[in-house]
PDB file of C-alpha atoms in Angstrom:
ATOM      1  CA  UNK A   1      -0.010   0.007   0.013  1.00  0.00           C
ATOM      2  CA  UNK A   2       1.469   3.423  -0.970  1.00  0.00           C
ATOM      3  CA  UNK A   3       1.987   6.184   1.484  1.00  0.00           C
ATOM      4  CA  UNK A   4      -0.231   8.516  -0.500  1.00  0.00           C
ATOM      5  CA  UNK A   5      -3.053   5.923  -0.448  1.00  0.00           C
ATOM      6  CA  UNK A   6      -2.764   5.615   3.434  1.00  0.00           C
ATOM      7  CA  UNK A   7      -2.828   9.411   3.812  1.00  0.00           C
ATOM      8  CA  UNK A   8      -5.989   9.536   1.673  1.00  0.00           C
ATOM      9  CA  UNK A   9      -7.679   7.014   3.991  1.00  0.00           C
ATOM     10  CA  UNK A  10      -6.665   8.837   7.145  1.00  0.00           C
ATOM     11  CA  UNK A  11      -8.052  12.099   5.832  1.00  0.00           C
ATOM     12  CA  UNK A  12     -11.252  10.428   4.795  1.00  0.00           C
ATOM     13  CA  UNK A  13     -11.606   8.990   8.409  1.00  0.00           C
ATOM     14  CA  UNK A  14     -10.812  12.315  10.037  1.00  0.00           C
ATOM     15  CA  UNK A  15     -13.629  13.835   8.070  1.00  0.00           C
ATOM     16  CA  UNK A  16     -16.155  11.516   9.499  1.00  0.00           C
ATOM     17  CA  UNK A  17     -16.070   8.950   6.787  1.00  0.00           C
ATOM     18  CA  UNK A  18     -17.980   5.722   7.475  1.00  0.00           C
ATOM     19  CA  UNK A  19     -17.013   2.410   6.036  1.00  0.00           C
ATOM     20  CA  UNK A  20     -20.399   0.873   5.350  1.00  0.00           C
ATOM     21  CA  UNK A  21     -20.902  -1.506   2.540  1.00  0.00           C
ATOM     22  CA  UNK A  22     -20.142   1.191  -0.109  1.00  0.00           C
ATOM     23  CA  UNK A  23     -17.083   2.447   1.652  1.00  0.00           C
ATOM     24  CA  UNK A  24     -15.772  -1.124   2.017  1.00  0.00           C
ATOM     25  CA  UNK A  25     -16.351  -1.706  -1.760  1.00  0.00           C
ATOM     26  CA  UNK A  26     -14.452   1.404  -2.690  1.00  0.00           C
ATOM     27  CA  UNK A  27     -11.620   0.553  -0.236  1.00  0.00           C
ATOM     28  CA  UNK A  28     -11.312  -2.974  -1.813  1.00  0.00           C
ATOM     29  CA  UNK A  29     -11.229  -1.507  -5.361  1.00  0.00           C
ATOM     30  CA  UNK A  30      -8.496   0.903  -4.380  1.00  0.00           C
ATOM     31  CA  UNK A  31      -6.455  -1.946  -2.782  1.00  0.00           C
ATOM     32  CA  UNK A  32      -6.791  -4.035  -5.892  1.00  0.00           C
ATOM     33  CA  UNK A  33      -5.768  -0.969  -8.047  1.00  0.00           C
ATOM     34  CA  UNK A  34      -2.667  -0.463  -5.912  1.00  0.00           C
ATOM     35  CA  UNK A  35      -1.858  -4.200  -6.365  1.00  0.00           C
ATOM     36  CA  UNK A  36      -2.132  -4.292 -10.113  1.00  0.00           C
ATOM     37  CA  UNK A  37       1.110  -5.608 -11.681  1.00  0.00           C
ATOM     38  CA  UNK A  38       1.334  -2.784 -14.262  1.00  0.00           C
ATOM     39  CA  UNK A  39       1.543  -0.253 -11.500  1.00  0.00           C
ATOM     40  CA  UNK A  40       4.519  -1.911  -9.747  1.00  0.00           C
ATOM     41  CA  UNK A  41       6.286  -2.547 -13.134  1.00  0.00           C
ATOM     42  CA  UNK A  42       5.957   1.100 -14.075  1.00  0.00           C
ATOM     43  CA  UNK A  43       7.283   2.311 -10.815  1.00  0.00           C
ATOM     44  CA  UNK A  44      10.402   0.068 -11.122  1.00  0.00           C
ATOM     45  CA  UNK A  45      10.907   1.180 -14.760  1.00  0.00           C
ATOM     46  CA  UNK A  46      10.567   4.870 -13.705  1.00  0.00           C
ATOM     47  CA  UNK A  47      13.276   4.381 -11.174  1.00  0.00           C
ATOM     48  CA  UNK A  48      15.503   2.463 -13.572  1.00  0.00           C
ATOM     49  CA  UNK A  49      18.399   0.247 -12.758  1.00  0.00           C
ATOM     50  CA  UNK A  50      21.529   1.925 -11.312  1.00  0.00           C
ATOM     51  CA  UNK A  51      24.246   2.343 -13.968  1.00  0.00           C
ATOM     52  CA  UNK A  52      27.253   0.083 -13.734  1.00  0.00           C
ATOM     53  CA  UNK A  53      30.776   1.475 -14.298  1.00  0.00           C
ATOM     54  CA  UNK A  54      33.212  -0.827 -16.105  1.00  0.00           C
ATOM     55  CA  UNK A  55      36.851  -0.001 -15.714  1.00  0.00           C
ATOM     56  CA  UNK A  56      39.474  -0.767 -18.332  1.00  0.00           C
ATOM     57  CA  UNK A  57      41.873  -3.646 -17.576  1.00  0.00           C
ATOM     58  CA  UNK A  58      45.179  -2.446 -19.050  1.00  0.00           C
ATOM     59  CA  UNK A  59      47.084  -5.733 -18.766  1.00  0.00           C
ATOM     60  CA  UNK A  60      44.305  -7.381 -20.825  1.00  0.00           C
ATOM     61  CA  UNK A  61      43.780  -4.502 -23.319  1.00  0.00           C
ATOM     62  CA  UNK A  62      45.694  -3.165 -26.266  1.00  0.00           C
ATOM     63  CA  UNK A  63      46.198   0.115 -28.061  1.00  0.00           C
ATOM     64  CA  UNK A  64      48.297   0.152 -31.242  1.00  0.00           C
ATOM     65  CA  UNK A  65      49.044   2.675 -33.994  1.00  0.00           C
ATOM     66  CA  UNK A  66      49.813   1.495 -37.499  1.00  0.00           C
ATOM     67  CA  UNK A  67      52.075   3.926 -39.358  1.00  0.00           C
ATOM     68  CA  UNK A  68      52.713   3.514 -43.110  1.00  0.00           C
ATOM     69  CA  UNK A  69      55.447   4.922 -45.298  1.00  0.00           C
ATOM     70  CA  UNK A  70      55.074   7.062 -48.334  1.00  0.00           C
ATOM     71  CA  UNK A  71      57.215   9.070 -50.857  1.00  0.00           C
ATOM     72  CA  UNK A  72      59.363   8.210 -53.887  1.00  0.00           C
ATOM     73  CA  UNK A  73      61.990   6.372 -51.763  1.00  0.00           C
ATOM     74  CA  UNK A  74      59.581   4.655 -49.470  1.00  0.00           C
ATOM     75  CA  UNK A  75      61.120   1.363 -50.348  1.00  0.00           C
ATOM     76  CA  UNK A  76      64.078   2.457 -48.282  1.00  0.00           C
ATOM     77  CA  UNK A  77      61.897   2.784 -45.159  1.00  0.00           C
ATOM     78  CA  UNK A  78      59.666   0.530 -43.139  1.00  0.00           C
ATOM     79  CA  UNK A  79      56.052   0.717 -41.805  1.00  0.00           C
ATOM     80  CA  UNK A  80      55.924   0.945 -38.036  1.00  0.00           C
ATOM     81  CA  UNK A  81      53.666  -0.284 -35.260  1.00  0.00           C
ATOM     82  CA  UNK A  82      53.451   1.801 -32.018  1.00  0.00           C
ATOM     83  CA  UNK A  83      52.020   0.557 -28.713  1.00  0.00           C
ATOM     84  CA  UNK A  84      50.544   2.395 -25.771  1.00  0.00           C
ATOM     85  CA  UNK A  85      51.908   1.201 -22.429  1.00  0.00           C
ATOM     86  CA  UNK A  86      49.988   3.380 -19.973  1.00  0.00           C
ATOM     87  CA  UNK A  87      46.241   4.216 -20.323  1.00  0.00           C
ATOM     88  CA  UNK A  88      42.984   4.142 -18.269  1.00  0.00           C
ATOM     89  CA  UNK A  89      39.336   4.544 -18.790  1.00  0.00           C
ATOM     90  CA  UNK A  90      35.767   3.496 -17.978  1.00  0.00           C
ATOM     91  CA  UNK A  91      32.457   2.786 -19.538  1.00  0.00           C
ATOM     92  CA  UNK A  92      29.124   3.674 -17.838  1.00  0.00           C
ATOM     93  CA  UNK A  93      26.289   1.406 -18.796  1.00  0.00           C
ATOM     94  CA  UNK A  94      22.715   1.101 -17.415  1.00  0.00           C
ATOM     95  CA  UNK A  95      20.349  -1.806 -18.177  1.00  0.00           C
ATOM     96  CA  UNK A  96      22.402  -2.718 -21.308  1.00  0.00           C
ATOM     97  CA  UNK A  97      21.385   0.479 -23.006  1.00  0.00           C
ATOM     98  CA  UNK A  98      24.413   1.035 -25.270  1.00  0.00           C
ATOM     99  CA  UNK A  99      22.832   4.059 -26.861  1.00  0.00           C
ATOM    100  CA  UNK A 100      23.054   5.763 -23.398  1.00  0.00           C
ATOM    101  CA  UNK A 101      26.563   4.484 -22.552  1.00  0.00           C
ATOM    102  CA  UNK A 102      29.397   6.884 -21.728  1.00  0.00           C
ATOM    103  CA  UNK A 103      33.061   6.211 -22.465  1.00  0.00           C
ATOM    104  CA  UNK A 104      36.065   8.079 -21.051  1.00  0.00           C
ATOM    105  CA  UNK A 105      39.697   7.286 -22.041  1.00  0.00           C
ATOM    106  CA  UNK A 106      43.080   8.743 -21.117  1.00  0.00           C
ATOM    107  CA  UNK A 107      46.395   7.914 -22.777  1.00  0.00           C
ATOM    108  CA  UNK A 108      49.776   8.831 -21.396  1.00  0.00           C
ATOM    109  CA  UNK A 109      51.578  10.052 -24.511  1.00  0.00           C
ATOM    110  CA  UNK A 110      55.165   9.538 -23.231  1.00  0.00           C
ATOM    111  CA  UNK A 111      54.221   5.768 -22.782  1.00  0.00           C
ATOM    112  CA  UNK A 112      53.900   5.240 -26.527  1.00  0.00           C
ATOM    113  CA  UNK A 113      56.763   3.059 -27.808  1.00  0.00           C
ATOM    114  CA  UNK A 114      57.968   1.447 -31.020  1.00  0.00           C
ATOM    115  CA  UNK A 115      56.912  -2.211 -31.180  1.00  0.00           C
ATOM    116  CA  UNK A 116      58.788  -3.193 -34.392  1.00  0.00           C
ATOM    117  CA  UNK A 117      60.787  -6.387 -33.929  1.00  0.00           C
ATOM    118  CA  UNK A 118      63.114  -6.000 -36.946  1.00  0.00           C
ATOM    119  CA  UNK A 119      64.682  -2.752 -36.205  1.00  0.00           C
ATOM    120  CA  UNK A 120      68.055  -1.761 -34.838  1.00  0.00           C
ATOM    121  CA  UNK A 121      68.031  -0.378 -31.359  1.00  0.00           C
ATOM    122  CA  UNK A 122      69.760   2.808 -32.609  1.00  0.00           C
ATOM    123  CA  UNK A 123      66.877   3.250 -35.199  1.00  0.00           C
ATOM    124  CA  UNK A 124      64.307   2.514 -32.521  1.00  0.00           C
ATOM    125  CA  UNK A 125      65.776   5.232 -30.282  1.00  0.00           C
ATOM    126  CA  UNK A 126      65.756   7.645 -33.246  1.00  0.00           C
ATOM    127  CA  UNK A 127      62.072   6.884 -34.093  1.00  0.00           C
ATOM    128  CA  UNK A 128      60.928   7.248 -30.463  1.00  0.00           C
ATOM    129  CA  UNK A 129      62.829  10.555 -30.100  1.00  0.00           C
ATOM    130  CA  UNK A 130      61.316  11.932 -33.305  1.00  0.00           C
ATOM    131  CA  UNK A 131      57.833  10.753 -32.315  1.00  0.00           C
ATOM    132  CA  UNK A 132      57.847  12.314 -28.893  1.00  0.00           C
ATOM    133  CA  UNK A 133      59.783  15.500 -29.624  1.00  0.00           C
ATOM    134  CA  UNK A 134      58.517  16.474 -33.016  1.00  0.00           C
ATOM    135  CA  UNK A 135      55.262  14.680 -33.761  1.00  0.00           C
ATOM    136  CA  UNK A 136      53.360  14.299 -30.407  1.00  0.00           C
ATOM    137  CA  UNK A 137      55.386  16.846 -28.348  1.00  0.00           C
ATOM    138  CA  UNK A 138      54.734  14.579 -25.433  1.00  0.00           C
ATOM    139  CA  UNK A 139      56.524  16.694 -22.847  1.00  0.00           C
ATOM    140  CA  UNK A 140      54.176  19.646 -23.540  1.00  0.00           C
ATOM    141  CA  UNK A 141      50.980  17.573 -24.160  1.00  0.00           C
ATOM    142  CA  UNK A 142      51.325  14.478 -21.930  1.00  0.00           C
ATOM    143  CA  UNK A 143      47.708  13.351 -22.043  1.00  0.00           C
ATOM    144  CA  UNK A 144      45.537  12.208 -24.949  1.00  0.00           C
ATOM    145  CA  UNK A 145      41.860  12.239 -23.998  1.00  0.00           C
ATOM    146  CA  UNK A 146      38.618  10.916 -25.401  1.00  0.00           C
ATOM    147  CA  UNK A 147      35.150  11.694 -24.000  1.00  0.00           C
ATOM    148  CA  UNK A 148      32.049  10.252 -25.766  1.00  0.00           C
ATOM    149  CA  UNK A 149      29.044  12.288 -26.547  1.00  0.00           C
ATOM    150  CA  UNK A 150      26.765   9.929 -28.345  1.00  0.00           C
ATOM    151  CA  UNK A 151      26.560   6.234 -29.058  1.00  0.00           C
ATOM    152  CA  UNK A 152      24.688   4.908 -32.108  1.00  0.00           C
ATOM    153  CA  UNK A 153      23.620   1.315 -32.462  1.00  0.00           C
ATOM    154  CA  UNK A 154      23.956  -0.843 -35.443  1.00  0.00           C
ATOM    155  CA  UNK A 155      22.251  -4.309 -35.952  1.00  0.00           C
ATOM    156  CA  UNK A 156      23.627  -6.919 -33.518  1.00  0.00           C
ATOM    157  CA  UNK A 157      25.380  -9.908 -34.978  1.00  0.00           C
ATOM    158  CA  UNK A 158      24.608 -12.090 -31.891  1.00  0.00           C
ATOM    159  CA  UNK A 159      22.602 -11.762 -28.687  1.00  0.00           C
ATOM    160  CA  UNK A 160      25.531 -10.601 -26.630  1.00  0.00           C
ATOM    161  CA  UNK A 161      27.339  -8.679 -29.363  1.00  0.00           C
ATOM    162  CA  UNK A 162      26.481  -5.295 -30.904  1.00  0.00           C
ATOM    163  CA  UNK A 163      28.042  -3.009 -33.365  1.00  0.00           C
ATOM    164  CA  UNK A 164      28.126   0.686 -32.264  1.00  0.00           C
ATOM    165  CA  UNK A 165      29.608   3.945 -33.411  1.00  0.00           C
ATOM    166  CA  UNK A 166      30.979   6.064 -30.565  1.00  0.00           C
ATOM    167  CA  UNK A 167      30.986   9.812 -31.224  1.00  0.00           C
ATOM    168  CA  UNK A 168      33.001  12.007 -29.016  1.00  0.00           C
ATOM    169  CA  UNK A 169      35.789  14.594 -28.533  1.00  0.00           C
ATOM    170  CA  UNK A 170      39.341  13.446 -29.030  1.00  0.00           C
ATOM    171  CA  UNK A 171      42.070  15.775 -27.750  1.00  0.00           C
ATOM    172  CA  UNK A 172      45.469  15.166 -29.229  1.00  0.00           C
ATOM    173  CA  UNK A 173      48.438  17.513 -28.886  1.00  0.00           C
ATOM    174  CA  UNK A 174      46.327  20.251 -27.527  1.00  0.00           C
ATOM    175  CA  UNK A 175      43.717  20.067 -30.415  1.00  0.00           C
ATOM    176  CA  UNK A 176      40.252  18.707 -29.925  1.00  0.00           C
ATOM    177  CA  UNK A 177      38.277  17.239 -32.824  1.00  0.00           C
ATOM    178  CA  UNK A 178      35.034  15.192 -33.055  1.00  0.00           C
ATOM    179  CA  UNK A 179      35.700  11.585 -34.089  1.00  0.00           C
ATOM    180  CA  UNK A 180      33.377   8.687 -34.714  1.00  0.00           C
ATOM    181  CA  UNK A 181      34.859   5.413 -33.534  1.00  0.00           C
ATOM    182  CA  UNK A 182      33.440   2.079 -34.886  1.00  0.00           C
ATOM    183  CA  UNK A 183      33.354  -0.544 -32.133  1.00  0.00           C
ATOM    184  CA  UNK A 184      32.185  -4.113 -31.829  1.00  0.00           C
ATOM    185  CA  UNK A 185      31.100  -4.753 -28.183  1.00  0.00           C
ATOM    186  CA  UNK A 186      30.802  -8.189 -26.602  1.00  0.00           C
ATOM    187  CA  UNK A 187      29.046  -8.369 -23.286  1.00  0.00           C
ATOM    188  CA  UNK A 188      29.232 -11.371 -20.980  1.00  0.00           C
ATOM    189  CA  UNK A 189      28.656 -11.770 -17.253  1.00  0.00           C
ATOM    190  CA  UNK A 190      30.689  -9.021 -15.542  1.00  0.00           C
ATOM    191  CA  UNK A 191      32.702  -8.094 -18.611  1.00  0.00           C
ATOM    192  CA  UNK A 192      32.834  -5.935 -21.643  1.00  0.00           C
ATOM    193  CA  UNK A 193      35.040  -6.372 -24.738  1.00  0.00           C
ATOM    194  CA  UNK A 194      35.400  -3.751 -27.384  1.00  0.00           C
ATOM    195  CA  UNK A 195      37.284  -4.195 -30.624  1.00  0.00           C
ATOM    196  CA  UNK A 196      37.694  -1.771 -33.465  1.00  0.00           C
ATOM    197  CA  UNK A 197      39.987   0.509 -35.658  1.00  0.00           C
ATOM    198  CA  UNK A 198      39.905   4.218 -36.717  1.00  0.00           C
ATOM    199  CA  UNK A 199      41.840   5.995 -39.444  1.00  0.00           C
ATOM    200  CA  UNK A 200      43.204   9.168 -37.861  1.00  0.00           C
ATOM    201  CA  UNK A 201      44.398  12.037 -40.025  1.00  0.00           C
ATOM    202  CA  UNK A 202      47.401  13.787 -38.336  1.00  0.00           C
ATOM    203  CA  UNK A 203      47.013  17.131 -39.970  1.00  0.00           C
ATOM    204  CA  UNK A 204      43.456  17.521 -38.616  1.00  0.00           C
ATOM    205  CA  UNK A 205      45.185  17.826 -35.198  1.00  0.00           C
ATOM    206  CA  UNK A 206      47.916  20.112 -36.253  1.00  0.00           C
ATOM    207  CA  UNK A 207      50.504  17.439 -36.746  1.00  0.00           C
ATOM    208  CA  UNK A 208      52.861  17.492 -39.630  1.00  0.00           C
ATOM    209  CA  UNK A 209      53.638  13.872 -40.598  1.00  0.00           C
ATOM    210  CA  UNK A 210      57.245  12.928 -40.221  1.00  0.00           C
ATOM    211  CA  UNK A 211      59.359  13.602 -43.457  1.00  0.00           C
ATOM    212  CA  UNK A 212      63.015  13.316 -44.408  1.00  0.00           C
ATOM    213  CA  UNK A 213      65.214  13.313 -47.495  1.00  0.00           C
ATOM    214  CA  UNK A 214      63.286  16.242 -49.026  1.00  0.00           C
ATOM    215  CA  UNK A 215      59.986  14.431 -48.596  1.00  0.00           C
ATOM    216  CA  UNK A 216      61.058  11.393 -50.611  1.00  0.00           C
ATOM    217  CA  UNK A 217      60.693   9.318 -47.349  1.00  0.00           C
ATOM    218  CA  UNK A 218      57.737  10.313 -45.198  1.00  0.00           C
ATOM    219  CA  UNK A 219      54.882   8.962 -43.141  1.00  0.00           C
ATOM    220  CA  UNK A 220      51.387   8.854 -44.526  1.00  0.00           C
ATOM    221  CA  UNK A 221      49.047  11.534 -43.175  1.00  0.00           C
ATOM    222  CA  UNK A 222      46.479   8.859 -42.178  1.00  0.00           C
ATOM    223  CA  UNK A 223      47.562   6.454 -39.403  1.00  0.00           C
ATOM    224  CA  UNK A 224      45.350   3.628 -38.127  1.00  0.00           C
ATOM    225  CA  UNK A 225      44.365   3.285 -34.499  1.00  0.00           C
ATOM    226  CA  UNK A 226      43.536  -0.234 -33.360  1.00  0.00           C
ATOM    227  CA  UNK A 227      42.044  -0.940 -30.022  1.00  0.00           C
ATOM    228  CA  UNK A 228      41.086  -4.087 -28.186  1.00  0.00           C
ATOM    229  CA  UNK A 229      39.794  -3.307 -24.784  1.00  0.00           C
ATOM    230  CA  UNK A 230      38.539  -5.335 -21.803  1.00  0.00           C
ATOM    231  CA  UNK A 231      36.570  -3.736 -18.940  1.00  0.00           C
ATOM    232  CA  UNK A 232      35.128  -5.035 -15.694  1.00  0.00           C
ATOM    233  CA  UNK A 233      33.021  -3.563 -12.823  1.00  0.00           C
TER     234      UNK A 233
END
């Protein structure tokens, strides 16, 4: 019995109300109305389930950047794969409503390293220095941030897997641009897994792609971000 209903009954009694047959009939109808399943369901739906925050598990997640070569003498150079060693983030999700989910990510720019196996250590050091000092300017801009604004759903491939597009603000080297990240999300008991890739244009963030030998060896303007993320409450 709701508090408002009890208050109405008390007021009625104070005003001299008598139960009688008619009064008892009305009271019975009111009690039945209060007990209707639809009313209790609606009150639960109105309150909604509390959102669950899933935090990234860095040791089980992976961020990589694929960098391709360009230029007339590109055959003298190599494509590179960069990896992110330090990052954190969280996903807030309520009732499995992906379209209302919120994603926050932070990457420590100085933690980005060269993953190439077939490269001399001297070349690795040179590439790393150029990446942090010239391209990313990691000392000046140590954080790369992403904050989602909207999540659009695509048809699910399986019951526990959905395709989404996460739209949000990416801040890189002090410049913020809106990006749309395609993500395949798999949800199991107590875990979220997200996989996807995104072609990022460096010049849109004020970054001049690395170039040497008069531009005959250079890095393509578009690099590919690859992400495989695991998150748990």
